[in-house]
Amino acid sequence: MKSWFEHLKQRWNDWCGDRDMEIAIRKHMTDSGFYGQTAKIQNVRLVAVQRPGWLQVYRFEAMVRAKPVNELESEPSEPQYRYVSGLVKDDIRFKVQTVRTFTSERDRRACFAQWTDGLICLRGAQGLVASDRIS
C-alpha cells in the first residue's frame, strides 16, 4: 500500500497539468536536437506571476535523449541521455508560450532574473533567486 502511495505521489509530482505547455516544451526539445516526444518532464512548477495572472513563468526539469550528431549515423550504439532544466513564459493574453532549456543552472538563473523583473516570485522559485526577492 505504501508503494502505491509513493507511486501516486511521483505521478502527481511529474504531472504537468497544462497540455498546451507540455506540447510546447516537447516541441522546443525536438527543435533543440533531442527526442522531445519521449522526454520525461518533471517538477513543473509555477514560480512567478504578474497580476492579474495573465503572465506566468514556470520551471521544469527533464531527462531527454539526444539525437545523433552525425546525420549518416541513424542510431548511436549507446543512447545518450541528458538532464536539462528549463523555463516557460506563458502569456495568456496573446497565447504565446516561450520555452528555454538549459544545461547550466547559471544560465537558467540569468534568464529567470530577466524574465521575472517586476513579477511576483512564488515559493517555488527558491533556488532561482536570492531569498530577499521571494514574496
Rosetta silent file (secondary structure, phi, psi, omega in degrees, C-alpha in Angstrom):
SEQUENCE: MKSWFEHLKQRWNDWCGDRDMEIAIRKHMTDSGFYGQTAKIQNVRLVAVQRPGWLQVYRFEAMVRAKPVNELESEPSEPQYRYVSGLVKDDIRFKVQTVRTFTSERDRRACFAQWTDGLICLRGAQGLVASDRIS
SCORE:     score description
SCORE:     0.000 S_00000001
   1 L     0.000  -40.260  179.839    0.000    0.000    0.000 S_00000001
   2 H   -63.747  -38.901  179.131    2.829    2.371    0.836 S_00000001
   3 H   -65.934  -33.301  177.754    4.460    1.787   -2.550 S_00000001
   4 H   -65.060  -42.397  177.274    1.176    2.621   -4.258 S_00000001
   5 H   -65.285  -38.593  176.708    1.047    5.969   -2.422 S_00000001
   6 H   -62.708  -42.943  177.747    4.674    6.646   -3.356 S_00000001
   7 H   -62.753  -43.949  178.930    3.847    5.892   -6.988 S_00000001
   8 H   -63.797  -41.106  178.341    0.799    8.168   -6.840 S_00000001
   9 H   -62.623  -42.227  179.340    2.868   10.951   -5.249 S_00000001
  10 H   -66.877  -40.109  177.351    5.500   10.666   -8.006 S_00000001
  11 H   -64.001  -39.714  178.128    2.851   10.744  -10.744 S_00000001
  12 H   -65.839  -40.515 -178.832    1.317   13.862   -9.190 S_00000001
  13 H   -66.417  -34.319 -176.976    4.752   15.491   -8.911 S_00000001
  14 H   -92.124   -0.962 -178.503    5.570   14.788  -12.567 S_00000001
  15 L   -77.735  128.677 -178.613    2.163   15.843  -13.907 S_00000001
  16 L   -75.695  -46.460  177.566    2.353   19.000  -15.994 S_00000001
  17 L    88.904  -10.947 -179.086   -1.325   19.917  -15.752 S_00000001
  18 L  -136.190  106.333 -175.294   -1.357   22.010  -18.927 S_00000001
  19 H   -62.524  -40.113  179.867   -1.448   20.097  -22.210 S_00000001
  20 H   -63.976  -38.628  178.229   -0.552   23.131  -24.341 S_00000001
  21 H   -67.621  -41.758  178.726    2.511   23.825  -22.196 S_00000001
  22 H   -61.652  -41.954  177.873    3.612   20.199  -22.373 S_00000001
  23 H   -63.490  -41.699  179.552    3.299   20.243  -26.170 S_00000001
  24 H   -64.342  -40.370  178.487    5.310   23.497  -26.337 S_00000001
  25 H   -64.289  -46.989 -178.804    8.069   22.012  -24.138 S_00000001
  26 H   -64.898  -38.540  177.943    8.276   18.835  -26.214 S_00000001
  27 H   -64.970  -42.619  178.293    8.320   20.801  -29.490 S_00000001
  28 H   -61.666  -41.532  179.427   11.113   23.025  -28.190 S_00000001
  29 H   -66.325  -37.974  177.001   13.155   19.986  -27.170 S_00000001
  30 H   -64.226  -41.991  178.438   12.645   18.392  -30.566 S_00000001
  31 H   -68.713  -21.527 -177.580   13.796   21.618  -32.263 S_00000001
  32 L   -92.648    6.684  175.675   16.821   21.731  -29.917 S_00000001
  33 L    96.796   25.426  177.773   18.230   18.376  -31.003 S_00000001
  34 E  -125.270  166.356  171.250   16.515   15.965  -28.630 S_00000001
  35 L   -85.671   90.204 -173.099   13.784   13.374  -28.919 S_00000001
  36 H   -68.705  -29.153 -177.135   11.158   15.616  -27.369 S_00000001
  37 H   -71.443  -20.995  179.967    8.237   13.207  -27.580 S_00000001
  38 H  -105.161    7.611 -179.037    9.946   10.719  -25.257 S_00000001
  39 L   -66.138  142.143  175.628   11.279   13.265  -22.763 S_00000001
  40 E   -97.780  101.600 -177.506   10.435   12.671  -19.123 S_00000001
  41 E   -87.849  131.568 -175.903    9.247   16.075  -17.906 S_00000001
  42 E  -133.988  159.702  170.296    9.324   16.534  -14.137 S_00000001
  43 E    51.460   48.438  175.314    8.685   19.133  -11.444 S_00000001
  44 E   -76.204  118.923 -176.098    6.693   21.645  -13.462 S_00000001
  45 E  -136.414  139.489  171.507    6.075   24.490  -11.034 S_00000001
  46 E   -73.663  126.200 -176.718    4.680   27.998  -11.250 S_00000001
  47 E  -120.263  -18.180  178.942    7.466   30.270   -9.977 S_00000001
  48 E  -154.307  149.958 -178.671    6.435   33.811  -10.938 S_00000001
  49 E  -148.585  147.756  173.896    3.286   35.662  -11.915 S_00000001
  50 E  -110.274  131.334 -179.658    2.294   39.158  -12.932 S_00000001
  51 L   -64.338  140.622    7.056   -1.015   40.414  -11.663 S_00000001
  52 L   -88.243   16.593  174.962   -3.796   39.726  -12.599 S_00000001
  53 L   114.184    7.416 -179.011   -2.238   36.399  -13.640 S_00000001
  54 L   -77.273  -28.848  178.483   -2.013   36.601  -17.410 S_00000001
  55 E  -107.126  121.054 -176.805    1.777   36.427  -17.460 S_00000001
  56 E  -133.289  148.001  175.871    3.221   33.376  -15.726 S_00000001
  57 E  -122.840  129.773  179.554    6.679   31.788  -15.527 S_00000001
  58 E  -116.758  152.586  172.026    7.109   28.065  -14.880 S_00000001
  59 E  -114.509  156.508  176.916   10.205   25.983  -14.178 S_00000001
  60 E  -158.163  162.302  171.548   10.731   22.343  -15.128 S_00000001
  61 E  -125.398  156.059  179.578   13.333   19.613  -15.370 S_00000001
  62 E  -153.744  147.299  171.332   13.540   16.877  -17.970 S_00000001
  63 E  -107.189  117.629 -174.229   15.531   13.801  -18.869 S_00000001
  64 E  -126.615  152.955  176.668   15.855   13.729  -22.657 S_00000001
  65 E   -96.622  128.938 -178.583   17.554   11.539  -25.213 S_00000001
  66 E   -78.738  140.967  174.175   19.917   13.357  -27.557 S_00000001
  67 L   -74.744  153.594  178.047   19.589   12.871  -31.301 S_00000001
  68 L   -62.140  140.561 -179.384   22.702   11.612  -33.122 S_00000001
  69 L   -72.075  -41.949 -178.541   25.040   14.415  -34.172 S_00000001
  70 L   -82.394  123.246 -179.005   26.050   12.730  -37.409 S_00000001
  71 L   -63.690  -31.044 -178.371   23.196   12.645  -39.926 S_00000001
  72 L   -74.220  -25.589  179.925   24.558    9.436  -41.520 S_00000001
  73 L   -84.691  111.160 -175.493   24.506    7.610  -38.214 S_00000001
  74 L   -71.298  -47.775  179.406   20.920    6.509  -37.713 S_00000001
  75 L  -139.210  130.162  176.073   21.236    5.321  -34.112 S_00000001
  76 L   -68.873  158.190 -178.624   24.253    5.527  -31.822 S_00000001
  77 L   -62.879  -35.621  179.744   25.417    2.303  -30.227 S_00000001
  78 L  -125.054  119.515  179.051   24.549    3.676  -26.790 S_00000001
  79 L   -62.800  139.436 -179.477   21.679    6.167  -26.380 S_00000001
  80 L  -107.005  123.037  179.574   22.818    9.370  -24.723 S_00000001
  81 E  -107.658  145.714  178.908   20.531   10.938  -22.166 S_00000001
  82 E  -131.453  145.450  173.978   20.862   14.444  -20.802 S_00000001
  83 E   -96.195  122.488  177.913   19.353   16.204  -17.856 S_00000001
  84 E  -125.239  151.303  173.480   18.103   19.663  -18.797 S_00000001
  85 E  -116.670  160.052 -176.405   16.293   22.319  -16.829 S_00000001
  86 E  -157.819  173.314  177.657   14.077   24.939  -18.312 S_00000001
  87 E  -132.549  147.155  175.427   11.701   27.841  -18.061 S_00000001
  88 E  -127.526  125.143  173.302    8.395   28.560  -19.743 S_00000001
  89 E  -104.434  116.951 -174.712    6.985   32.079  -20.047 S_00000001
  90 E  -112.610  112.231  177.645    3.271   31.816  -20.660 S_00000001
  91 E  -107.336  101.957 -173.900    1.431   34.961  -21.746 S_00000001
  92 L   -68.741  -30.309 -178.966   -2.238   34.032  -21.812 S_00000001
  93 L   -59.610  -42.774 -176.055   -3.368   37.365  -23.298 S_00000001
  94 L  -105.339    3.586 -179.168   -1.514   36.755  -26.558 S_00000001
  95 L    54.479   49.393 -179.828   -1.455   32.924  -26.378 S_00000001
  96 E  -119.208  126.806  174.739    2.363   32.904  -26.518 S_00000001
  97 E  -120.200  117.393  178.586    4.489   30.319  -24.750 S_00000001
  98 E  -103.519  124.065 -177.569    8.228   30.883  -24.795 S_00000001
  99 E  -116.417  135.799  174.424   10.311   27.871  -23.775 S_00000001
 100 E  -132.884  135.959  175.043   14.032   27.850  -22.977 S_00000001
 101 E  -116.260  150.623 -175.069   16.105   24.858  -21.878 S_00000001
 102 E  -138.758  146.702  170.486   19.453   24.980  -20.155 S_00000001
 103 L  -101.177  -14.034  179.407   22.224   22.596  -19.228 S_00000001
 104 L  -110.788  131.273  178.346   23.745   25.172  -16.887 S_00000001
 105 H   -67.141  -31.186  178.384   21.978   26.326  -13.745 S_00000001
 106 H   -62.744  -42.913  178.754   23.717   29.699  -14.033 S_00000001
 107 H   -64.693  -39.713  179.282   22.138   30.310  -17.450 S_00000001
 108 H   -65.163  -41.026  178.621   18.697   29.370  -16.150 S_00000001
 109 H   -64.807  -39.015  178.823   19.038   31.758  -13.211 S_00000001
 110 H   -64.925  -43.910  177.976   20.120   34.590  -15.526 S_00000001
 111 H   -65.088  -40.658  178.673   17.122   34.017  -17.818 S_00000001
 112 H   -61.059  -43.456  179.394   14.830   33.747  -14.800 S_00000001
 113 H   -62.271  -38.592 -179.979   16.087   37.074  -13.444 S_00000001
 114 H   -70.065  -45.480 -176.579   15.472   38.711  -16.817 S_00000001
 115 H   -70.439  -29.139 -172.567   12.003   37.222  -17.336 S_00000001
 116 L  -102.670   14.430  177.802   10.752   37.898  -13.798 S_00000001
 117 L   -62.985  116.435 -179.508   11.818   41.509  -13.429 S_00000001
 118 L    88.773    0.668  178.756    8.802   43.169  -11.812 S_00000001
 119 L   -97.493  163.921  176.236    6.869   39.915  -11.307 S_00000001
 120 E   -86.394  119.554  179.007    5.835   38.281   -8.046 S_00000001
 121 E   -91.301  129.045 -177.038    8.143   35.317   -7.338 S_00000001
 122 L   -91.445  176.246 -179.294    6.468   32.434   -5.540 S_00000001
 123 H   -61.421  -27.858  178.521    7.905   29.891   -3.121 S_00000001
 124 H   -66.770   -8.990 -179.653    8.606   27.502   -5.995 S_00000001
 125 H   -86.960    0.240  179.043   11.263   29.956   -7.165 S_00000001
 126 E   -56.688  135.206 -177.425   13.557   29.076   -4.274 S_00000001
 127 L    94.287  -15.870  178.533   16.970   28.295   -5.655 S_00000001
 128 L  -101.173  -24.361 -178.734   16.455   30.507   -8.699 S_00000001
 129 E  -135.014  168.795  174.401   16.640   33.899   -6.990 S_00000001
 130 L   -66.561  149.033 -174.350   18.038   35.467   -3.884 S_00000001
 131 H   -64.233  -24.305 -178.908   15.870   34.892   -0.808 S_00000001
 132 H   -74.919  -13.088 -178.236   15.120   38.601   -0.369 S_00000001
 133 H   -93.445  -15.683 -177.561   13.291   38.678   -3.726 S_00000001
 134 L   -76.832  129.813 -178.696   10.872   35.823   -2.992 S_00000001
 135 L   -92.103    0.000    0.000    7.428   37.087   -1.951 S_00000001
